[in-house]
Coordinates of C-alpha atoms and ligand atoms in Angstrom, one line a residue:
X1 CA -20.9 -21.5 10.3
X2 CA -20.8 -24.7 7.8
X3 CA -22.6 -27.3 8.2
X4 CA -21.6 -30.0 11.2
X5 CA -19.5 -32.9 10.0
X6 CA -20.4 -36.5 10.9
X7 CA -18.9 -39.3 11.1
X8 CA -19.1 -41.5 7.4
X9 CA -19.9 -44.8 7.3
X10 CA -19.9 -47.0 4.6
X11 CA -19.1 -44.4 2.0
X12 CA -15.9 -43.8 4.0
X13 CA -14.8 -47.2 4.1
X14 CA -14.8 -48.0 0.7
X15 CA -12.6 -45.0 0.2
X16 CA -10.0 -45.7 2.9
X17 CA -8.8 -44.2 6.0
X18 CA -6.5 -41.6 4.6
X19 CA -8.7 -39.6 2.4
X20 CA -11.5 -40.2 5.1
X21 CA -8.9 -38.5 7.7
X22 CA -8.3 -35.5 5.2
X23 CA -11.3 -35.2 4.9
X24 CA -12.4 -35.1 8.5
X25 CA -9.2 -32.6 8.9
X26 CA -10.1 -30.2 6.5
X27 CA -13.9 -30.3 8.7
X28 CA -12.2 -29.6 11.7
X29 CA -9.9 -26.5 10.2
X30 CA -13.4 -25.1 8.6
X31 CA -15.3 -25.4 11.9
X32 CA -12.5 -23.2 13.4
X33 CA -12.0 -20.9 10.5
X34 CA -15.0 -20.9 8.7
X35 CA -14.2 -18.2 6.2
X36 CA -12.0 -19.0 3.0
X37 CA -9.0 -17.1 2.0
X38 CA -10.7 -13.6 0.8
X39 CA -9.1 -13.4 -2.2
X40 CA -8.8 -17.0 -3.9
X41 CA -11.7 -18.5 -1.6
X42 CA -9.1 -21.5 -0.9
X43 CA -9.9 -22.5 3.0
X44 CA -7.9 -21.5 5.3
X45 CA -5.7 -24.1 6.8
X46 CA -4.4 -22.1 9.7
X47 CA -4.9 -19.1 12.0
X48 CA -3.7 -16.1 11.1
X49 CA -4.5 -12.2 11.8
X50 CA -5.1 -11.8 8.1
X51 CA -8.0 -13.8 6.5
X52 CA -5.9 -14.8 3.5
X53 CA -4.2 -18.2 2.5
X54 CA -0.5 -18.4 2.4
X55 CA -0.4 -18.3 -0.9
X56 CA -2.1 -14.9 -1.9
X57 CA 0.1 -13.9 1.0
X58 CA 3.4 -14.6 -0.5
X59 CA 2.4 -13.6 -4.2
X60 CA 2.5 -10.2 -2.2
X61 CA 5.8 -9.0 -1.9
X62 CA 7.2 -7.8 -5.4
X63 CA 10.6 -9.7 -6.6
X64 CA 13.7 -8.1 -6.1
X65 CA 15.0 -5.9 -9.2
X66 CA 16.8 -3.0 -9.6
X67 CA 15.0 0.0 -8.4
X68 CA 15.3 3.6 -9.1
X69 CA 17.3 5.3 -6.6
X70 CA 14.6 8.1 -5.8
X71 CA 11.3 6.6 -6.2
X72 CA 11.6 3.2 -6.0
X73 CA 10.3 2.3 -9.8
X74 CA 11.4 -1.3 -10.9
X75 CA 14.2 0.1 -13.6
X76 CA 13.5 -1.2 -17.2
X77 CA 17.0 -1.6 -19.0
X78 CA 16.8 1.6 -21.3
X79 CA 15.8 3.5 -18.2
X80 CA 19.2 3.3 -16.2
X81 CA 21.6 5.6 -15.9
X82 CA 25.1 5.0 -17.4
X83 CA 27.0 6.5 -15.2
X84 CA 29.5 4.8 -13.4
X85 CA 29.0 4.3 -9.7
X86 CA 26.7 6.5 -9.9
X87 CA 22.5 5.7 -8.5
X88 CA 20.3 4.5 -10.4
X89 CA 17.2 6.7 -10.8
X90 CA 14.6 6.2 -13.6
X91 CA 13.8 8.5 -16.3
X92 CA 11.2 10.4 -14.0
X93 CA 13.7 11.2 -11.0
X94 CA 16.3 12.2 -14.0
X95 CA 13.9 14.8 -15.0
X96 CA 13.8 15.8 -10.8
X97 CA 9.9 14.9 -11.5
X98 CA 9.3 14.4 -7.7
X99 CA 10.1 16.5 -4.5
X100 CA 10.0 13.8 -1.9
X101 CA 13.6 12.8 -1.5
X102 CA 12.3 8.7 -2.0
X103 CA 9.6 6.7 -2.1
X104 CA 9.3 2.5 -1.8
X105 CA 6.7 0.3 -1.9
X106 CA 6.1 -3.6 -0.3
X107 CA 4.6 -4.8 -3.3
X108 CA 3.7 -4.3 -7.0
X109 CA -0.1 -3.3 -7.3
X110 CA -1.4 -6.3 -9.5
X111 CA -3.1 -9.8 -8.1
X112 CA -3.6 -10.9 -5.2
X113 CA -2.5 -7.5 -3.6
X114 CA -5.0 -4.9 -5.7
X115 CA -7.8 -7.2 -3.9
X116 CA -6.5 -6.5 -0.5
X117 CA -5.6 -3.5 -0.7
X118 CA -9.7 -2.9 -2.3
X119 CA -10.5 -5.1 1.1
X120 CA -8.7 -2.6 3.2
X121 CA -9.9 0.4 1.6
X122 CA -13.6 -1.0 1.8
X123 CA -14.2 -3.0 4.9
X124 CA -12.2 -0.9 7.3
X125 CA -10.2 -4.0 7.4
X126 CA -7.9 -2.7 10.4
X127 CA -5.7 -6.1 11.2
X128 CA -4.6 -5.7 7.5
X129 CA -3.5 -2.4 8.2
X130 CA -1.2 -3.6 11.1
X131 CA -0.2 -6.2 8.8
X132 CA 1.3 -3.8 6.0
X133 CA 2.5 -1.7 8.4
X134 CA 4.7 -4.4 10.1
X135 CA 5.9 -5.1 6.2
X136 CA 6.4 -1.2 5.7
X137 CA 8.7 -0.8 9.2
X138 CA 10.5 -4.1 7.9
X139 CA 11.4 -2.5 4.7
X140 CA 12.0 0.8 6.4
X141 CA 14.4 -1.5 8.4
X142 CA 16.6 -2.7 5.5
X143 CA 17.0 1.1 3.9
X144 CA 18.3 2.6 7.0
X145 CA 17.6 5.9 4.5
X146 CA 13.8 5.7 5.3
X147 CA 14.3 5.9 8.9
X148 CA 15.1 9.3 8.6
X149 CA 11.9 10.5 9.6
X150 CA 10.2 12.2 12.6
X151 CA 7.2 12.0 12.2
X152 CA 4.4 10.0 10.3
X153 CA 1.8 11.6 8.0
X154 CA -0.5 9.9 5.9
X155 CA -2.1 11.4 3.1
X156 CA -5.3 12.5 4.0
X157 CA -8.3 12.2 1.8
X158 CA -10.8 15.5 1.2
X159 CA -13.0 15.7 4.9
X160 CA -16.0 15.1 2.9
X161 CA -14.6 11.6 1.7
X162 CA -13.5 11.0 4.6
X163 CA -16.8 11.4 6.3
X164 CA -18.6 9.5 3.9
X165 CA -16.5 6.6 4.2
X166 CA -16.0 6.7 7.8
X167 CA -12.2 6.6 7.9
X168 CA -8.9 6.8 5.9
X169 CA -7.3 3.9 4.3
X170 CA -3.8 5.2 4.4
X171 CA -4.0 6.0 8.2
X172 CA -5.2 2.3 9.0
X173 CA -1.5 1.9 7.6
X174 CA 0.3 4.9 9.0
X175 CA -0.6 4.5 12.6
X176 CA 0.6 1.2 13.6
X177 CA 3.5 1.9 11.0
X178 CA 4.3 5.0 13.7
X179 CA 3.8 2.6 16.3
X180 CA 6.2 0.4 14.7
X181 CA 8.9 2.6 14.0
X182 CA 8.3 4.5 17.7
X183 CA 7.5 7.6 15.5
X184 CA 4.9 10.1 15.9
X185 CA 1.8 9.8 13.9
X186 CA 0.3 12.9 12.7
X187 CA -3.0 12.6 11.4
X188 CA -4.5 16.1 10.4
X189 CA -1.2 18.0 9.7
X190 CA -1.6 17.6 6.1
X191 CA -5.2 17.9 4.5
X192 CA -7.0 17.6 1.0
X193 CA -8.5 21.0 -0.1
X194 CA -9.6 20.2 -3.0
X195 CA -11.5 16.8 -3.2
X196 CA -10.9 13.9 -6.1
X197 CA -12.8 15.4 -9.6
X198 CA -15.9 12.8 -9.4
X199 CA -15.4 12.3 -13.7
X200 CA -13.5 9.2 -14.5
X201 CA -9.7 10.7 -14.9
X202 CA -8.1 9.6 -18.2
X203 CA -4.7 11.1 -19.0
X204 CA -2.1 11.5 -17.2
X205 CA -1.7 15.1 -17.6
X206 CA -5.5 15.2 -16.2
X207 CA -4.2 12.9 -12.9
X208 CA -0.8 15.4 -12.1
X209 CA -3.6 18.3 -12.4
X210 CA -6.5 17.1 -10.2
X211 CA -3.7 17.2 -7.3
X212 CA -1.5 19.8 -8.2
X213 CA -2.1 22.2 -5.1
X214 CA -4.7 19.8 -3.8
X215 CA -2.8 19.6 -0.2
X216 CA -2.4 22.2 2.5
X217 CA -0.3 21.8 6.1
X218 CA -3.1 22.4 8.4
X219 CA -2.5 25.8 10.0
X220 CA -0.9 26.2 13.2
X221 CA 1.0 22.5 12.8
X222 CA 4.0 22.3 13.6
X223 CA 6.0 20.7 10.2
X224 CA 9.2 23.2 10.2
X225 CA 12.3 21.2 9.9
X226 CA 10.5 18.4 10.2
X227 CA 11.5 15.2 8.3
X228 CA 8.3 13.5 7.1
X229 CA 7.1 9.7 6.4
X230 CA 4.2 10.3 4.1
X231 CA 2.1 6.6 4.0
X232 CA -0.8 6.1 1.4
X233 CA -1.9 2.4 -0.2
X234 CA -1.1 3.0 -3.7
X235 CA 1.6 5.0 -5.7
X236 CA 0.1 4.9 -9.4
X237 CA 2.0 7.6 -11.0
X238 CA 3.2 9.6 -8.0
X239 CA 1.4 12.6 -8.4
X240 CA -0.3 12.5 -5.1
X241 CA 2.6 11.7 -2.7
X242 CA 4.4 14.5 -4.9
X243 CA 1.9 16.7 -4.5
X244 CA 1.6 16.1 -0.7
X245 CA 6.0 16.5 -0.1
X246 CA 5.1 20.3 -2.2
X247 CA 2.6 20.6 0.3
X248 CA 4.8 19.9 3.3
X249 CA 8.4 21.4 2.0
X250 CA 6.3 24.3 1.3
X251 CA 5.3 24.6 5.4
X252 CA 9.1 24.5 5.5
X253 CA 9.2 20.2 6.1
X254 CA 12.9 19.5 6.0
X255 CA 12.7 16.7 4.1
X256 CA 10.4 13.9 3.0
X257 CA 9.8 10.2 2.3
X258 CA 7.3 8.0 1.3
X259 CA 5.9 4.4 2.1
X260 CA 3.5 2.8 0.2
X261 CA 2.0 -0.6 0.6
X262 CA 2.2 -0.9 -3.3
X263 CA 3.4 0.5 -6.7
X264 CA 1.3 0.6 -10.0
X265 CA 4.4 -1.8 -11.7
X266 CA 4.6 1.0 -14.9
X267 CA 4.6 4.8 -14.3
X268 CA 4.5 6.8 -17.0
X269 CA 5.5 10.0 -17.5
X270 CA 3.0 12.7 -18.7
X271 CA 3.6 13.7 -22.6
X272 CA 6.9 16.6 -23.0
X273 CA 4.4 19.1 -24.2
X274 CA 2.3 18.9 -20.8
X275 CA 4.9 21.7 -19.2
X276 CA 7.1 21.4 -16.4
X277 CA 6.1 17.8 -15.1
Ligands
ZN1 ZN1 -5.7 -17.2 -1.2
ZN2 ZN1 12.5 7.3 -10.1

């Protein structure tokens, strides 16, 4: 805790009454919140669940754009397609690069959110969970297309990870998400068989292969005909949540979406030669 405020004397007086009453209101919020904002250190000036400043909490969501149809990428002019009435889907989803059927994020992984999300992924920081689910089952909300789900899956790290670190980001989201969205949440019907490569990945191609056929349905669940909401923190280039839907439409999933707190803002796509990406 700070130190104790006390009462100024003559130092106040000769600065006036206002800025002595700021003063001794900004004491007063620190004695109750004694923490600053955790990612701009700016002191918090009232309570929340979330130990950030409303500032860093609004620089969150990502502006409204055009999206791609499929998996949610912010559409840069030359990637549109011309056709009238028809979607727009970005260059990726015209290639059918991905096997979920769509995929949408809160916010654009840059700022004030990369920090958070790192806080999350970290300090186990569980009311931020619930807080990004309750912005995943708003956005869910206004796309009645990603309520079309029966059951919520997040995607799972490699057991050893997961031991090490003592939990799983992406279920600290999925599980009040399910509980938002009165769904139920699946934890270990979709694992990680083949953990992360520990070297530094560099390419892209190298990032689509570390998780091509890294993900298995547990055996025995029960995923046939089941419509899935895959949740995980980040989408960088899609390869993982891709990977997973393989996983899951392979275990005969009838379908599957995906929710991700955010999205790297540019996804590109792995060179022509690299095969059938
Ligand atoms: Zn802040
Ligand atoms: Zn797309």
């Amino acid at each position: 805790m700070g130190e104790s405020y006390s009462l100024p004397s003559t130092r106040a007086s000769r600065r006036g009454v206002r800025e002595w009453l700021a003063e001794a209101s900004d004491a007063f919020v620190s004695v109750f919140f004694p923490a600053g904002c955790r990612i701009c250190d700016e002191l918090l000036t009232r309570a929340s669940r979330v130990p950030f400043c409303e500032e860093c909490l609004s620089s969150f969501r990502a502006p409204s754009v055009e999206k791609c149809e499929v998996c949610g990428q912010a559409l840069e002019f030359e990637w549109m397609s011309s056709g009238e009435g028809e979607p727009l889907v970005c260059r990726a989803c015209q290639q059918k690069t991905y096997a979920f059927d769509r995929a949408r994020s809160y916010g654009i992984y840059d700022g004030p959110l990369v920090r958070a999300i790192l806080l999350l992924k970290w300090e186990r920081m569980e009311p931020l969970g619930t807080w990004f689910a309750q912005r995943l089952a708003e956005l869910a909300r206004t796309e009645i297309a990603l309520l079309a789900a029966d059951v919520v899956v997040p995607v799972p790290l490699h057991r050893e990870r997961e031991r090490e670190r003592g939990y799983n980001q992406a279920g600290l989201i999925s599980k009040p998400l399910a509980r938002e969205l009165r769904l139920p949440h699946k934890a270990v019907l979709l694992v990680r068989t083949r953990p992360r490569p520990n070297k530094q990945i560099l390419s892209l191609e190298e990032r689509w292969e570390s998780v091509r056929g890294a993900f298995a349905t547990r055996s025995g669940s029960q995923v046939d005909n089941k419509r899935v909401l895959l949740v995980d923190d980040v989408m960088t280039t899609g390869a993982t949540v891709d990977a997973c839907a393989r996983a899951l439409l392979a275990s005969g999933a009838k379908s599957v979406l995906a929710l991700t707190v955010a999205r790297a803002a540019r996804n590109p796509l792995p060179a022509p030669d690299s095969g059938n990406l």
